[in-house]
Amino acid sequence: MSKRPNVRAEAAKCLLQVLDKGLSLSDVLPKAQSRVDEKDTALLQEICFGVLRFFPSYDNITNQLLSKKLKGKQRVFHHLIIVGLYQLDKMRVPEHAAVAETVQAVIALKAPGLKGLVNACLRKYTREKIELESSLNNPVCQWSHPSWFIKRVQTAYPDNWQQVLDQNLARSPMWLRVHTNNVSVEHFIDALSAANIGFEQPLLSQTAILLEKPTPVEKLPGFEQGWFTVQDGAAQHAALLLEPKNNETILDACTAPGGKACHILDLATCHLYAADIDENRLARVEQNLARLGADATLICGNLSDDDVLAEMPMFDRILLDAPCSATGVIRRHPDIKWLRRNEDIEQLANLQKQILDKLWQKLNVGGTLLYATCSILPDENKQQMTRFLKENPNASLNSINENETIDDPGWQILPGEHNMDGFFYCRISKQG
Amino acid sequence: MAVLNVLRFPDERLRTVAKEITQVDDTIKTLIDDMFETMYDENGVGLAATQVDQHVRMFVLDVSENGDEPHVFINPVIVEKEGMMINEEGCLSVPHCYAKVERAEKVTVEALNKDGEKYQLEAEGLKAICIQHELDHLNGKLFVDYLSPLKRDRIKKKLEKEAKALAKQQG
């Protein structure tokens, strides 16, 4: 016989793996969700996301509550106290239940001797919340981001840096892209209305649907029949801006999980090469393409490697969704701000430069390259492209918006703008 | 000591009715050690021999907070039952599924200990539930048998799907 796993204990273990061991929440959370009861999966996610969004404040308060820091094997109880604080602070759980359930988690984590400690910390918090919170007046606690990141955002966006940071703390909306090969937009939105699901079509592209509130995919009409894909509004611009035409030879570089590749094939009957460095992720692209009955040539390899490039033809269009800091999607992946380090940015910018320089050689004269990242940092975006345009006389800016110049190229979408993720696009063309 | 493979519902071997143990020998003692290790490894509170594909009348349990109160039941028989309560149960053979089941509130059980000596135990609460749950295993019965056919079928489909996904992953 077994007892139901304690959700709070599972949450504390997830947080330990992300914050102390540096693992990604998208690797850790699904495994924990498969262990708990179906009814508890949403609660587990809510706790993990919430704590990661506001971690510095809860971490600071926990350190105040503990007379001695919890280290080594006891470290998980530091995170468990934080789980308790989050429930008391932000969730609609009655105070006695939040405390009692969190104390029960101590038993599930096999250290019943610490029940008293966890109970005392949470009780003290409920009594002395205001005093404890008075020491949260530093920028890291106030903005809930690491200080290196706050500084970078302040430098890049002196007028609206607060707004950028605030948006990263918001909950992310759910966007769908209608698969017009499988269903018409009219039919799909009728089916949504019939199912009483609120939505908007806020972009120029009618296939982009913004749901009023996130809904499990299986509760939406036509999931089994492949009527839609879940894809953020910002990411839906990639294929549109690439403007694929029938019979062209096109490369989708760094394709996984394949949402943009599917979109390209929706828009044009073309010879699509989809490349990615990660074999496992590429296998998922294959599944996605198969589900939609779409066809592409899959290439597994490093695109800055000459041998890999030699195997490929010349392309009419290239979509380079480059490896990046993912600082534009923090609202969707709040672990990113704690996993990323300041020194990663320079390394990523170098990697992007390498891939960009190599792929440029594979583009036909007259061809178009769309550079994309889900970053909001200029080092990876505007500065990257300014350098590229200045170093490559045969590259010209193919503006997306009217006001673009070589010194200010591309379209930077900030997180929350029209409800979209933070994203960057820059389109360039190759001259003879 | 070794962690043993636990059979998963709807495996037909879980329906086997276990046989009496005639002699508590070294084979049984090794099985007891392995079953404790398996139970603790999977965070269970009880494990019947049936679940590790050994069809003899024996189960182990430990419902303590610290995991330091191991009990062994060989050839167990419930000699007295009292009261009724409904509580949530789960099972290592039906992973990640939990449901409410009706059981007697107090039970008195007779069994042999790991040295083959006869003893009697009165149990209530979680320990009583666990004894009834494990004894069911020895008779080829699972806690999902107490649920509505609709609910049982949903659990079966879910586990079959998970098993398929796992087999695919391991290629």
XYZ file of C-alpha atoms in Angstrom:
603
model
C 0.000 0.000 0.000
C 1.101 3.580 -0.553
C -0.080 6.976 0.616
C -0.699 9.909 -1.709
C 2.562 11.847 -2.205
C 2.499 15.191 -0.459
C 2.286 17.993 -3.053
C 4.187 20.475 -0.865
C 7.015 17.976 -0.390
C 7.182 17.414 -4.151
C 7.223 21.187 -4.722
C 10.108 21.621 -2.260
C 12.053 18.878 -4.060
C 11.472 20.528 -7.458
C 12.661 23.883 -6.117
C 15.776 22.266 -4.654
C 16.622 20.726 -8.020
C 16.160 24.001 -9.886
C 17.632 26.508 -7.437
C 20.430 24.433 -5.860
C 21.251 21.912 -8.589
C 20.672 24.128 -11.637
C 18.186 21.853 -13.434
C 15.497 23.275 -15.661
C 11.927 23.327 -14.296
C 10.621 21.937 -17.586
C 12.729 18.809 -16.945
C 11.908 18.486 -13.250
C 8.225 19.440 -13.017
C 6.660 16.881 -15.421
C 8.368 14.030 -13.530
C 7.034 15.307 -10.202
C 3.586 15.824 -11.730
C 3.498 12.187 -12.845
C 4.129 11.120 -9.218
C 1.302 13.085 -7.618
C -2.418 12.509 -8.003
C -4.009 13.952 -11.157
C -6.032 16.393 -9.068
C -2.838 17.886 -7.622
C -0.833 18.552 -10.810
C -2.146 22.104 -11.246
C -1.475 22.957 -7.590
C 2.097 21.661 -7.869
C 2.704 23.807 -10.937
C 1.147 26.887 -9.317
C 3.410 26.567 -6.259
C 6.621 26.024 -8.295
C 5.924 28.876 -10.716
C 4.822 31.236 -7.951
C 7.843 30.615 -5.746
C 10.268 30.991 -8.676
C 8.642 34.306 -9.646
C 9.045 35.829 -6.179
C 11.934 33.778 -4.808
C 14.224 36.516 -3.374
C 11.633 37.868 -0.945
C 10.684 34.446 0.406
C 14.337 33.418 0.569
C 15.168 36.547 2.545
C 12.268 36.034 4.982
C 13.169 32.355 5.455
C 16.720 33.328 6.358
C 15.331 35.767 8.925
C 13.032 33.095 10.389
C 15.818 30.531 10.782
C 18.398 31.151 13.475
C 20.737 28.707 11.710
C 20.854 28.103 7.967
C 19.624 24.737 6.700
C 22.392 23.089 4.704
C 23.206 19.780 3.042
C 20.458 17.191 3.409
C 18.316 19.674 5.341
C 18.389 22.219 2.523
C 15.107 20.879 1.109
C 13.369 22.142 4.275
C 14.519 25.689 3.490
C 12.548 25.360 0.251
C 9.644 23.729 2.076
C 9.363 26.741 4.392
C 9.336 28.932 1.270
C 6.513 26.784 -0.159
C 4.576 27.456 3.062
C 5.267 31.197 2.904
C 4.071 31.391 -0.694
C 0.768 29.725 0.195
C 0.233 32.036 3.154
C 1.134 35.102 1.109
C -0.404 34.544 -2.309
C -2.734 31.564 -2.417
C -6.310 31.215 -1.336
C -5.529 28.431 1.121
C -6.870 28.948 4.660
C -4.027 29.753 7.053
C -4.438 26.657 9.263
C -4.562 24.367 6.214
C -1.467 25.930 4.628
C 0.497 25.428 7.851
C -0.850 21.938 8.606
C -0.277 20.624 5.071
C 3.250 22.019 4.953
C 4.073 20.459 8.311
C 2.725 17.117 6.984
C 5.223 17.455 4.114
C 8.055 17.280 6.672
C 6.972 13.708 7.428
C 6.809 12.858 3.726
C 10.391 14.161 3.458
C 11.333 11.763 6.237
C 12.509 14.155 8.904
C 9.632 14.333 11.425
C 12.083 15.866 13.906
C 11.890 19.111 11.912
C 8.085 19.414 12.183
C 8.390 21.834 15.111
C 10.866 24.040 13.283
C 8.744 24.352 10.129
C 5.602 24.948 12.187
C 7.304 27.641 14.285
C 8.666 29.446 11.189
C 5.282 29.561 9.458
C 3.457 30.675 12.641
C 6.015 33.412 13.218
C 5.501 34.596 9.644
C 1.742 34.901 10.132
C 2.300 36.953 13.303
C 5.192 39.137 12.166
C 4.662 39.438 8.397
C 4.943 43.242 8.341
C 8.182 43.411 10.353
C 9.730 40.602 8.355
C 8.821 42.244 5.052
C 10.320 45.589 6.094
C 13.800 44.339 5.218
C 12.865 43.575 1.607
C 13.844 47.027 0.399
C 16.736 46.030 -1.873
C 16.285 45.966 -5.675
C 16.645 42.173 -5.967
C 13.708 41.556 -3.601
C 11.742 44.511 -4.897
C 11.974 43.458 -8.579
C 12.438 39.711 -8.052
C 15.297 39.395 -10.551
C 19.052 38.864 -10.135
C 20.922 42.165 -9.928
C 23.013 41.607 -13.075
C 19.812 41.206 -15.044
C 18.158 44.287 -13.530
C 21.240 46.314 -14.527
C 21.188 45.000 -18.094
C 17.488 45.784 -18.510
C 17.957 49.264 -17.006
C 20.759 49.984 -19.492
C 18.839 48.617 -22.488
C 15.473 50.177 -21.624
C 16.122 53.297 -19.519
C 12.544 54.534 -19.989
C 10.529 51.382 -19.374
C 12.765 48.900 -17.541
C 10.287 48.652 -14.652
C 7.563 47.582 -17.042
C 9.788 44.879 -18.578
C 10.621 43.432 -15.155
C 6.996 43.646 -14.034
C 5.817 41.750 -17.098
C 8.252 38.942 -16.305
C 6.355 38.400 -13.038
C 2.983 38.117 -14.761
C 1.251 34.869 -15.661
C 1.578 33.986 -19.336
C -1.483 33.839 -21.569
C -2.238 30.930 -23.911
C -2.086 31.429 -27.675
C -3.164 29.041 -30.392
C -2.355 28.931 -34.069
C -5.106 27.494 -36.259
C -3.955 24.828 -38.728
C -5.714 26.105 -41.800
C -4.813 22.911 -43.674
C -7.067 20.984 -41.275
C -9.838 23.467 -40.438
C -10.942 26.932 -41.514
C -10.499 29.824 -39.066
C -14.273 30.513 -39.228
C -15.138 26.940 -38.332
C -12.621 26.868 -35.478
C -13.778 30.115 -33.863
C -17.403 28.946 -34.152
C -16.406 25.762 -32.308
C -14.655 27.835 -29.600
C -17.755 29.995 -29.144
C -19.980 26.916 -29.021
C -17.753 25.523 -26.251
C -18.051 28.849 -24.350
C -14.324 29.523 -24.561
C -13.512 33.231 -24.561
C -10.911 34.397 -27.099
C -9.584 37.281 -29.186
C -7.820 37.625 -32.525
C -5.633 40.613 -31.660
C -3.017 40.287 -34.425
C -3.137 40.964 -38.146
C -2.889 37.229 -38.687
C -6.381 35.777 -38.188
C -4.915 32.353 -37.406
C -3.523 33.678 -34.108
C -6.016 33.101 -31.285
C -5.500 34.513 -27.781
C -7.528 32.628 -25.174
C -9.164 34.573 -22.361
C -7.709 32.073 -19.904
C -5.313 29.114 -20.257
C -7.216 25.872 -20.882
C -5.939 22.267 -21.082
C -5.575 21.380 -24.796
C -7.830 18.339 -24.556
C -10.686 20.589 -23.448
C -10.409 22.647 -26.652
C -12.291 21.659 -29.828
C -10.379 19.691 -32.469
C -7.275 18.801 -30.442
C -7.326 15.182 -31.635
C -7.964 16.257 -35.222
C -4.971 18.636 -35.249
C -6.991 21.830 -35.644
C -4.462 23.963 -33.721
C -1.020 24.203 -32.173
C -0.196 25.992 -28.924
C 2.237 28.739 -29.937
C 2.829 32.221 -28.552
C 1.704 35.171 -30.656
C 5.293 36.411 -30.991
C 6.577 33.057 -32.269
C 3.742 32.963 -34.795
C 5.376 35.880 -36.628
C 8.440 33.821 -37.614
C 6.932 31.986 -40.585
C 4.892 35.041 -41.616
C 7.955 37.309 -41.692
C 9.997 34.681 -43.519
C 7.382 34.822 -46.340
C 8.023 31.321 -47.751
C 6.999 30.772 -51.387
C 6.056 27.574 -53.206
C 8.953 25.461 -54.565
C 11.642 27.357 -52.630
C 14.384 25.563 -50.710
C 14.171 26.720 -47.089
C 16.174 26.025 -43.926
C 14.670 26.116 -40.439
C 17.814 26.207 -38.292
C 17.477 25.215 -34.595
C 14.004 23.923 -35.378
C 12.959 22.028 -32.222
C 10.190 21.582 -31.168
C 9.102 22.256 -34.757
C 6.190 24.686 -34.344
C 7.688 27.177 -36.776
C 8.582 24.445 -39.306
C 4.946 23.299 -39.314
C 3.832 26.889 -39.819
C 6.198 27.355 -42.783
C 4.781 24.213 -44.401
C 1.252 25.517 -43.762
C 2.083 28.658 -45.735
C 3.930 27.204 -48.724
C 4.676 23.948 -50.520
C 8.436 24.142 -50.242
C 11.512 21.958 -49.738
C 12.040 22.423 -46.035
C 15.200 21.384 -44.224
C 14.715 21.310 -40.458
C 17.944 21.180 -38.458
C 18.702 20.831 -34.766
C 21.730 19.875 -32.693
C 19.738 17.734 -30.232
C 18.754 14.288 -31.501
C 15.982 13.753 -28.925
C 14.414 17.109 -29.637
C 14.630 16.427 -33.361
C 12.691 13.191 -32.835
C 9.853 15.303 -31.422
C 9.942 17.519 -34.513
C 9.547 14.362 -36.607
C 6.488 13.329 -34.546
C 4.959 16.793 -34.857
C 5.457 16.863 -38.618
C 4.013 13.351 -38.957
C 0.935 14.291 -36.892
C 0.200 17.121 -39.307
C 1.039 15.071 -42.375
C 3.832 17.502 -43.272
C 7.120 16.550 -44.906
C 10.612 17.929 -44.282
C 14.237 16.788 -44.472
C 15.586 16.471 -40.930
C 19.226 17.195 -40.189
C 20.860 16.527 -36.853
C 24.071 18.473 -36.318
C 25.928 21.598 -35.285
C 25.285 24.361 -37.798
C 28.617 26.034 -37.161
C 30.342 22.816 -38.314
C 31.577 22.973 -41.938
C 31.008 19.242 -42.523
C 27.347 19.559 -41.579
C 26.951 22.617 -43.818
C 28.652 20.860 -46.763
C 25.881 18.242 -46.735
C 23.196 20.869 -47.288
C 22.115 22.676 -50.478
C 21.991 26.456 -50.947
C 18.811 28.035 -49.592
C 16.367 30.667 -50.809
C 15.296 31.466 -47.256
C 16.739 30.728 -43.846
C 14.981 31.039 -40.512
C 17.604 31.236 -37.769
C 15.830 30.968 -34.416
C 19.154 31.209 -32.625
C 20.102 29.661 -29.270
C 19.659 32.523 -26.796
C 19.274 33.558 -23.165
C 15.458 33.101 -23.385
C 15.124 36.291 -21.312
C 11.988 37.190 -23.298
C 10.031 34.207 -21.996
C 10.706 34.532 -18.251
C 6.981 34.892 -17.528
C 6.532 31.421 -19.100
C 9.726 29.950 -17.576
C 10.406 31.777 -14.296
C 13.362 29.452 -13.564
C 15.342 31.082 -16.388
C 16.214 34.172 -14.358
C 17.853 32.013 -11.656
C 19.540 29.506 -13.994
C 21.092 32.073 -16.339
C 24.397 33.761 -15.380
C 25.687 37.148 -16.485
C 28.659 35.570 -18.253
C 26.330 33.330 -20.322
C 25.208 36.320 -22.375
C 28.589 36.946 -23.988
C 29.026 33.235 -24.724
C 25.587 33.034 -26.310
C 26.256 36.141 -28.408
C 29.472 34.504 -29.676
C 27.630 31.305 -30.543
C 24.933 33.278 -32.374
C 27.632 35.136 -34.328
C 29.282 31.862 -35.361
C 26.065 30.285 -36.610
C 24.926 33.468 -38.339
C 28.268 33.916 -40.162
C 28.270 30.271 -41.318
C 24.649 30.148 -42.453
C 25.050 33.356 -44.425
C 27.314 31.391 -46.797
C 24.459 28.960 -47.466
C 22.037 31.648 -48.617
C 21.470 32.260 -52.350
C 21.987 35.741 -53.736
C 18.600 37.456 -53.542
C 17.664 35.199 -50.622
C 16.288 36.235 -47.233
C 17.494 35.368 -43.743
C 15.252 35.935 -40.740
C 17.190 36.153 -37.477
C 15.082 35.455 -34.382
C 15.628 35.085 -30.631
C 13.354 34.972 -27.593
C 15.750 37.353 -25.849
C 15.291 40.989 -24.849
C 19.010 41.775 -24.509
C 20.568 43.989 -27.231
C 23.836 41.997 -27.154
C 21.981 39.090 -28.703
C 19.694 41.159 -30.897
C 20.188 44.666 -32.249
C 23.933 44.811 -31.504
C 24.429 41.405 -33.055
C 22.710 42.466 -36.268
C 24.365 45.917 -36.451
C 27.732 44.177 -36.287
C 26.691 41.680 -38.930
C 25.375 44.309 -41.348
C 28.540 46.379 -40.953
C 30.855 43.405 -41.468
C 29.002 41.988 -44.476
C 28.621 44.464 -47.337
C 26.461 41.972 -49.266
C 23.873 42.007 -46.454
C 21.110 44.582 -46.524
C 18.394 45.254 -44.026
C 14.986 44.103 -45.254
C 12.941 46.141 -42.789
C 9.971 44.700 -40.945
C 9.023 48.094 -39.517
C 9.487 51.504 -41.161
C 11.914 53.065 -38.699
C 14.692 50.465 -38.886
C 18.288 51.562 -39.596
C 21.624 49.748 -39.575
C 22.259 51.211 -36.115
C 18.793 50.263 -34.916
C 17.825 47.156 -36.880
C 15.018 44.656 -36.342
C 11.822 44.436 -34.336
C 12.168 44.011 -30.577
C 8.945 42.758 -29.014
C 8.977 43.255 -25.242
C 7.244 40.740 -22.975
C 3.561 41.548 -22.549
C 3.426 43.796 -25.633
C 0.062 42.846 -27.203
C 0.140 39.954 -24.723
C 3.085 38.380 -26.574
C 6.344 36.901 -25.306
C 9.545 38.936 -25.602
C 11.014 38.227 -29.040
C 13.367 39.732 -31.609
C 13.171 39.557 -35.379
C 15.540 41.009 -37.949
C 15.198 40.301 -41.661
C 18.156 40.691 -44.006
C 18.645 40.026 -47.721
C 21.695 38.961 -49.693
C 22.889 41.240 -52.505
C 24.872 40.121 -55.561
C 19.495 -7.168 -0.382
C 17.882 -6.121 -3.614
C 15.063 -3.928 -4.889
C 12.572 -6.233 -6.610
C 10.393 -5.519 -9.612
C 6.815 -4.668 -8.570
C 4.001 -6.042 -10.787
C 1.663 -3.370 -12.145
C -2.106 -3.526 -12.544
C -3.634 -4.976 -14.797
C -0.964 -7.750 -14.694
C -2.852 -11.050 -14.310
C -0.237 -12.441 -11.904
C -1.645 -10.041 -9.290
C -4.777 -12.227 -9.352
C -2.942 -15.323 -8.044
C -4.117 -16.685 -4.674
C -0.975 -17.193 -2.556
C -0.050 -20.461 -0.812
C 0.644 -21.025 2.909
C 4.279 -20.928 4.005
C 5.190 -24.259 5.599
C 8.659 -23.355 6.775
C 10.275 -19.980 7.494
C 13.662 -20.794 5.950
C 16.541 -18.694 4.575
C 14.773 -18.204 1.220
C 11.817 -16.611 3.018
C 14.163 -14.521 5.190
C 15.958 -13.175 2.091
C 12.594 -12.431 0.498
C 11.558 -10.481 3.629
C 14.735 -8.341 3.464
C 14.281 -7.691 -0.254
C 10.625 -6.802 0.211
C 11.444 -4.238 2.912
C 14.077 -2.696 0.683
C 11.629 -2.557 -2.238
C 8.887 -1.051 -0.078
C 11.121 1.688 1.377
C 12.622 2.394 -2.056
C 9.157 3.008 -3.546
C 7.938 5.025 -0.524
C 5.302 2.428 0.257
C 3.848 1.647 3.676
C 3.115 -2.025 2.903
C 4.057 -4.678 0.356
C 2.687 -8.196 -0.241
C 4.753 -11.072 -1.686
C 2.217 -11.328 -4.539
C 3.290 -7.879 -5.746
C 6.861 -9.053 -6.330
C 5.610 -12.206 -8.115
C 6.208 -14.555 -5.137
C 2.939 -16.302 -4.420
C 3.320 -17.108 -0.728
C 1.199 -15.807 2.143
C 3.372 -13.047 3.517
C 3.451 -9.250 3.648
C 5.549 -6.548 5.258
C 4.507 -3.099 6.467
C 5.809 0.016 8.157
C 3.356 2.862 8.712
C 5.587 4.858 11.095
C 6.635 8.457 10.376
C 10.316 7.627 10.613
C 10.207 4.357 8.713
C 11.639 2.489 11.706
C 8.795 0.144 12.748
C 8.961 -2.817 10.363
C 6.371 -5.604 10.782
C 6.351 -9.020 9.115
C 3.148 -11.070 8.700
C 3.510 -14.727 7.641
C 0.326 -16.780 7.024
C -1.792 -13.934 8.451
C -5.431 -14.420 9.426
C -7.827 -11.719 10.622
C -9.606 -13.180 13.643
C -11.674 -10.144 14.595
C -13.013 -7.039 12.838
C -14.783 -4.045 14.305
C -16.318 -0.785 13.029
C -16.164 0.856 9.618
C -14.214 3.736 8.105
C -13.573 5.178 4.663
C -10.054 6.236 3.808
C -7.938 7.033 0.788
C -5.622 4.244 -0.382
C -2.974 3.889 -3.018
C -0.934 0.889 -4.123
C 2.568 0.329 -5.479
C 0.978 -1.949 -8.092
C -1.403 0.844 -9.170
C 1.015 3.778 -9.197
C -0.126 7.403 -8.832
C -3.800 6.501 -8.357
C -5.601 7.118 -5.081
C -9.199 6.344 -4.128
C -11.438 6.031 -1.091
C -12.105 2.494 0.153
C -14.299 1.203 3.005
C -12.508 -0.950 5.615
C -12.975 -2.217 9.176
C -11.767 0.294 11.753
C -10.033 -2.205 14.042
C -8.666 -5.648 13.268
C -7.046 -8.411 15.281
C -4.637 -10.479 13.250
C -2.782 -13.735 13.912
C 0.443 -14.459 12.052
C 4.010 -15.757 12.294
C 6.926 -13.346 12.732
C 10.210 -13.502 10.799
C 11.510 -16.182 13.170
C 8.429 -18.334 12.534
C 6.893 -17.646 15.970
C 3.151 -17.175 16.266
C 1.847 -13.791 17.523
C -1.363 -11.797 17.725
C -1.723 -8.071 17.003
C -4.527 -5.573 17.451
C -4.367 -2.685 15.009
C -6.391 0.416 14.199
C -6.108 3.435 11.888
C -3.610 3.356 9.065
C -2.063 0.108 10.296
C -5.469 -1.662 10.229
C -6.182 -0.352 6.713
C -2.785 -1.483 5.506
C -3.206 -5.012 6.970
C -6.548 -5.426 5.152
C -5.105 -4.022 1.933
C -2.097 -6.387 1.964
C -4.158 -9.422 2.956
C -6.356 -8.739 -0.085
C -3.237 -9.025 -2.296
C -2.601 -12.559 -0.986
C -6.127 -13.451 -2.156
C -5.561 -11.903 -5.597
C -7.641 -8.806 -4.818
C -6.736 -5.151 -5.444
C -8.134 -1.928 -3.952
C -9.395 -0.892 -7.402
C -11.812 -3.868 -7.251
C -13.824 -1.858 -4.688
C -14.288 1.034 -7.154
C -16.992 1.459 -9.792
C -16.212 -0.325 -13.103
C -16.031 3.068 -14.820
C -13.373 4.365 -12.429
C -11.425 1.090 -12.538
C -11.432 1.140 -16.319
C -10.120 4.707 -16.386
C -7.235 3.745 -14.094
C -6.498 0.676 -16.235
C -6.357 2.750 -19.429
C -4.144 5.356 -17.781
C -1.635 2.732 -16.571
C -1.613 0.931 -19.922
C -0.870 4.225 -21.645
C 1.960 4.987 -19.186
C 3.442 1.499 -19.648
C 3.381 1.946 -23.424
C 5.058 5.365 -23.202
C 7.727 3.914 -20.903
C 8.389 0.963 -23.230
C 8.726 3.387 -26.143
C 11.155 5.595 -24.192
C 13.358 2.625 -23.346
C 13.154 1.685 -27.037
